[in-house]
Short mmCIF file of C-alpha atoms in Angstrom, two decimals:
data_model
loop_
_atom_site.label_atom_id
_atom_site.label_comp_id
_atom_site.label_asym_id
_atom_site.label_seq_id
_atom_site.Cartn_x
_atom_site.Cartn_y
_atom_site.Cartn_z
CA MET J 1 13.97 9.54 -28.72
CA GLU J 2 13.73 7.26 -31.76
CA PRO J 3 15.93 9.72 -33.87
CA LEU J 4 18.55 9.90 -31.18
CA LEU J 5 18.90 6.12 -30.82
CA THR J 6 18.97 5.52 -34.59
CA TYR J 7 21.47 8.26 -35.08
CA LEU J 8 23.81 6.97 -32.46
CA ALA J 9 23.43 3.30 -33.71
CA LYS J 10 24.17 4.30 -37.34
CA ALA J 11 27.29 6.14 -36.17
CA LEU J 12 28.59 3.04 -34.45
CA VAL J 13 28.14 0.48 -37.21
CA ASP J 14 29.71 -0.21 -40.70
CA GLN J 15 26.35 -0.88 -42.32
CA PRO J 16 24.09 1.95 -41.24
CA ASP J 17 21.48 1.08 -43.87
CA GLN J 18 20.75 -2.13 -41.92
CA VAL J 19 19.82 -0.38 -38.67
CA THR J 20 16.21 -0.84 -37.68
CA LEU J 21 14.31 0.08 -34.62
CA ARG J 22 11.06 -1.56 -33.57
CA ILE J 23 9.09 0.09 -30.74
CA SER J 24 6.35 -1.65 -28.68
CA GLU J 25 4.59 -1.17 -25.48
CA ALA J 26 5.91 -3.24 -22.57
CA ASP J 27 5.97 -3.08 -18.70
CA GLY J 28 4.26 0.30 -18.59
CA GLY J 29 6.74 1.88 -20.94
CA GLN J 30 8.33 1.46 -24.35
CA LEU J 31 10.41 -1.32 -25.55
CA TYR J 32 12.97 -0.41 -28.11
CA GLU J 33 14.35 -3.37 -30.17
CA LEU J 34 17.46 -2.36 -32.13
CA LYS J 35 18.55 -4.60 -34.99
CA VAL J 36 21.83 -4.17 -36.93
CA ALA J 37 23.71 -6.29 -39.39
CA PRO J 38 25.02 -9.47 -37.84
CA GLU J 39 28.64 -8.38 -38.23
CA ASP J 40 27.83 -5.15 -36.44
CA VAL J 41 26.20 -6.61 -33.34
CA GLY J 42 29.45 -6.62 -31.41
CA LYS J 43 30.08 -2.94 -32.14
CA VAL J 44 26.75 -2.06 -30.69
CA ILE J 45 27.07 -4.14 -27.67
CA GLY J 46 30.77 -3.33 -26.99
CA ARG J 47 33.37 -4.82 -24.77
CA ASP J 48 31.62 -6.23 -21.66
CA GLY J 49 28.37 -4.52 -22.75
CA ARG J 50 29.82 -1.06 -22.25
CA THR J 51 28.51 0.46 -25.44
CA VAL J 52 24.93 -0.89 -25.04
CA ASN J 53 24.91 0.27 -21.41
CA ALA J 54 25.96 3.75 -22.49
CA LEU J 55 23.16 3.77 -25.06
CA ARG J 56 20.72 2.64 -22.35
CA THR J 57 21.91 5.39 -20.07
CA LEU J 58 21.40 8.05 -22.76
CA ILE J 59 17.90 7.02 -23.78
CA ASN J 60 16.94 6.48 -20.16
CA ALA J 61 18.01 10.01 -19.30
CA ALA J 62 16.06 11.49 -22.36
CA ALA J 63 13.03 9.37 -21.48
CA GLN J 64 13.07 10.44 -17.80
CA LYS J 65 13.18 14.12 -18.82
CA GLN J 66 10.00 13.40 -20.83
CA GLY J 67 8.37 11.40 -18.02
CA GLN J 68 8.65 8.17 -19.91
CA LYS J 69 10.10 4.72 -19.17
CA VAL J 70 12.01 2.84 -21.86
CA ARG J 71 13.99 -0.39 -22.21
CA LEU J 72 16.49 -1.07 -24.92
CA GLU J 73 17.25 -4.56 -26.30
CA ILE J 74 19.73 -5.48 -29.09
CA LEU J 75 18.46 -8.17 -31.35
CA ASP J 76 21.06 -10.67 -32.44
CA ASP J 77 20.58 -12.57 -35.71
CA ARG J 78 23.94 -14.35 -35.44
CA ARG J 79 22.75 -17.92 -35.12
CA ALA J 80 23.42 -21.40 -36.35
CA PRO J 81 21.20 -22.83 -39.19
CA GLY J 82 18.16 -24.53 -37.66
CA SER J 83 18.33 -22.65 -34.42
CA PRO J 84 15.26 -20.77 -32.99
CA PRO J 85 14.49 -17.19 -34.27
CA ALA J 86 16.62 -14.24 -33.06
CA GLN J 87 16.52 -13.41 -29.37
CA PRO J 88 17.66 -10.29 -27.52
CA ALA J 89 21.53 -10.31 -27.42
CA PRO J 90 23.08 -11.30 -24.12
CA ASP J 91 24.75 -8.28 -22.64
CA ALA J 92 25.67 -6.71 -19.25
CA ALA J 93 23.14 -5.98 -16.64
CA ARG J 94 20.44 -3.48 -17.47
#
Protein backbone atom coordinates (compact mmCIF):
# COMPACT_ATOMS: atom_id res chain seq x y z
CA MET A 1 0.00 0.00 0.00
CA GLU A 2 2.91 2.34 0.67
CA PRO A 3 4.06 2.25 -2.96
CA LEU A 4 0.52 3.05 -4.16
CA LEU A 5 0.19 6.05 -1.87
CA THR A 6 3.63 7.48 -2.59
CA TYR A 7 3.14 7.00 -6.34
CA LEU A 8 -0.18 8.87 -6.27
CA ALA A 9 1.17 11.66 -4.04
CA LYS A 10 4.24 12.17 -6.24
CA ALA A 11 2.01 12.40 -9.31
CA LEU A 12 -0.04 15.18 -7.69
CA VAL A 13 2.73 17.51 -6.53
CA ASP A 14 5.29 19.80 -8.18
CA GLN A 15 8.13 18.61 -5.93
CA PRO A 16 7.90 14.80 -5.83
CA ASP A 17 11.33 14.47 -4.23
CA GLN A 18 9.89 16.04 -1.05
CA VAL A 19 7.13 13.46 -0.61
CA THR A 20 7.67 11.36 2.51
CA LEU A 21 5.47 8.77 4.16
CA ARG A 22 5.71 7.77 7.81
CA ILE A 23 3.84 4.69 8.96
CA SER A 24 3.00 3.85 12.56
CA GLU A 25 0.59 1.62 14.44
CA ALA A 26 -2.54 3.34 15.75
CA ASP A 27 -6.07 2.32 16.75
CA GLY A 28 -5.65 -1.31 15.76
CA GLY A 29 -4.40 -0.41 12.30
CA GLN A 30 -1.80 1.63 10.50
CA LEU A 31 -1.51 5.41 10.49
CA TYR A 32 -0.03 6.85 7.29
CA GLU A 33 1.34 10.37 7.68
CA LEU A 34 2.02 11.94 4.30
CA LYS A 35 4.28 14.98 4.14
CA VAL A 36 4.84 17.09 1.03
CA ALA A 37 6.50 20.44 0.30
CA PRO A 38 4.58 23.30 1.96
CA GLU A 39 3.54 24.72 -1.41
CA ASP A 40 2.12 21.32 -2.46
CA VAL A 41 -0.12 20.74 0.57
CA GLY A 42 -3.11 22.35 -1.13
CA LYS A 43 -2.72 20.09 -4.16
CA VAL A 44 -2.80 16.97 -1.99
CA ILE A 45 -5.76 18.16 0.07
CA GLY A 46 -7.70 19.52 -2.92
CA ARG A 47 -10.74 21.74 -3.03
CA ASP A 48 -12.96 21.01 -0.02
CA GLY A 49 -10.74 18.01 0.77
CA ARG A 50 -11.83 16.10 -2.31
CA THR A 51 -8.36 14.92 -3.32
CA VAL A 52 -7.37 13.67 0.13
CA ASN A 53 -10.76 11.96 0.47
CA ALA A 54 -10.18 10.20 -2.86
CA LEU A 55 -6.74 9.08 -1.65
CA ARG A 56 -8.31 7.79 1.57
CA THR A 57 -10.95 5.89 -0.38
CA LEU A 58 -8.31 4.22 -2.56
CA ILE A 59 -6.01 3.15 0.27
CA ASN A 60 -8.95 2.03 2.42
CA ALA A 61 -10.20 -0.15 -0.42
CA ALA A 62 -6.74 -1.64 -0.90
CA ALA A 63 -6.36 -2.17 2.86
CA GLN A 64 -9.77 -3.78 3.19
CA LYS A 65 -8.90 -6.22 0.43
CA GLN A 66 -5.86 -7.25 2.52
CA GLY A 67 -7.87 -7.35 5.77
CA GLN A 68 -6.16 -4.26 7.18
CA LYS A 69 -7.29 -0.97 8.67
CA VAL A 70 -5.52 2.27 7.68
CA ARG A 71 -5.87 5.98 8.30
CA LEU A 72 -4.29 8.73 6.21
CA GLU A 73 -3.26 12.13 7.57
CA ILE A 74 -1.61 14.95 5.62
CA LEU A 75 1.03 16.79 7.64
CA ASP A 76 1.04 20.55 7.12
CA ASP A 77 4.30 22.44 7.75
CA ARG A 78 2.84 25.76 6.62
CA ARG A 79 3.00 27.64 9.88
CA ALA A 80 3.97 30.98 11.28
CA PRO A 81 7.37 31.38 12.96
CA GLY A 82 7.18 30.48 16.64
CA SER A 83 4.05 28.38 16.27
CA PRO A 84 3.88 24.78 17.54
CA PRO A 85 5.24 21.90 15.41
CA ALA A 86 3.36 20.61 12.37
CA GLN A 87 -0.04 19.07 12.95
CA PRO A 88 -2.23 17.04 10.62
CA ALA A 89 -3.78 19.36 8.06
CA PRO A 90 -7.41 20.27 8.55
CA ASP A 91 -9.48 18.64 5.88
CA ALA A 92 -12.91 17.26 5.17
CA ALA A 93 -14.47 14.53 7.26
CA ARG A 94 -12.74 11.19 7.24
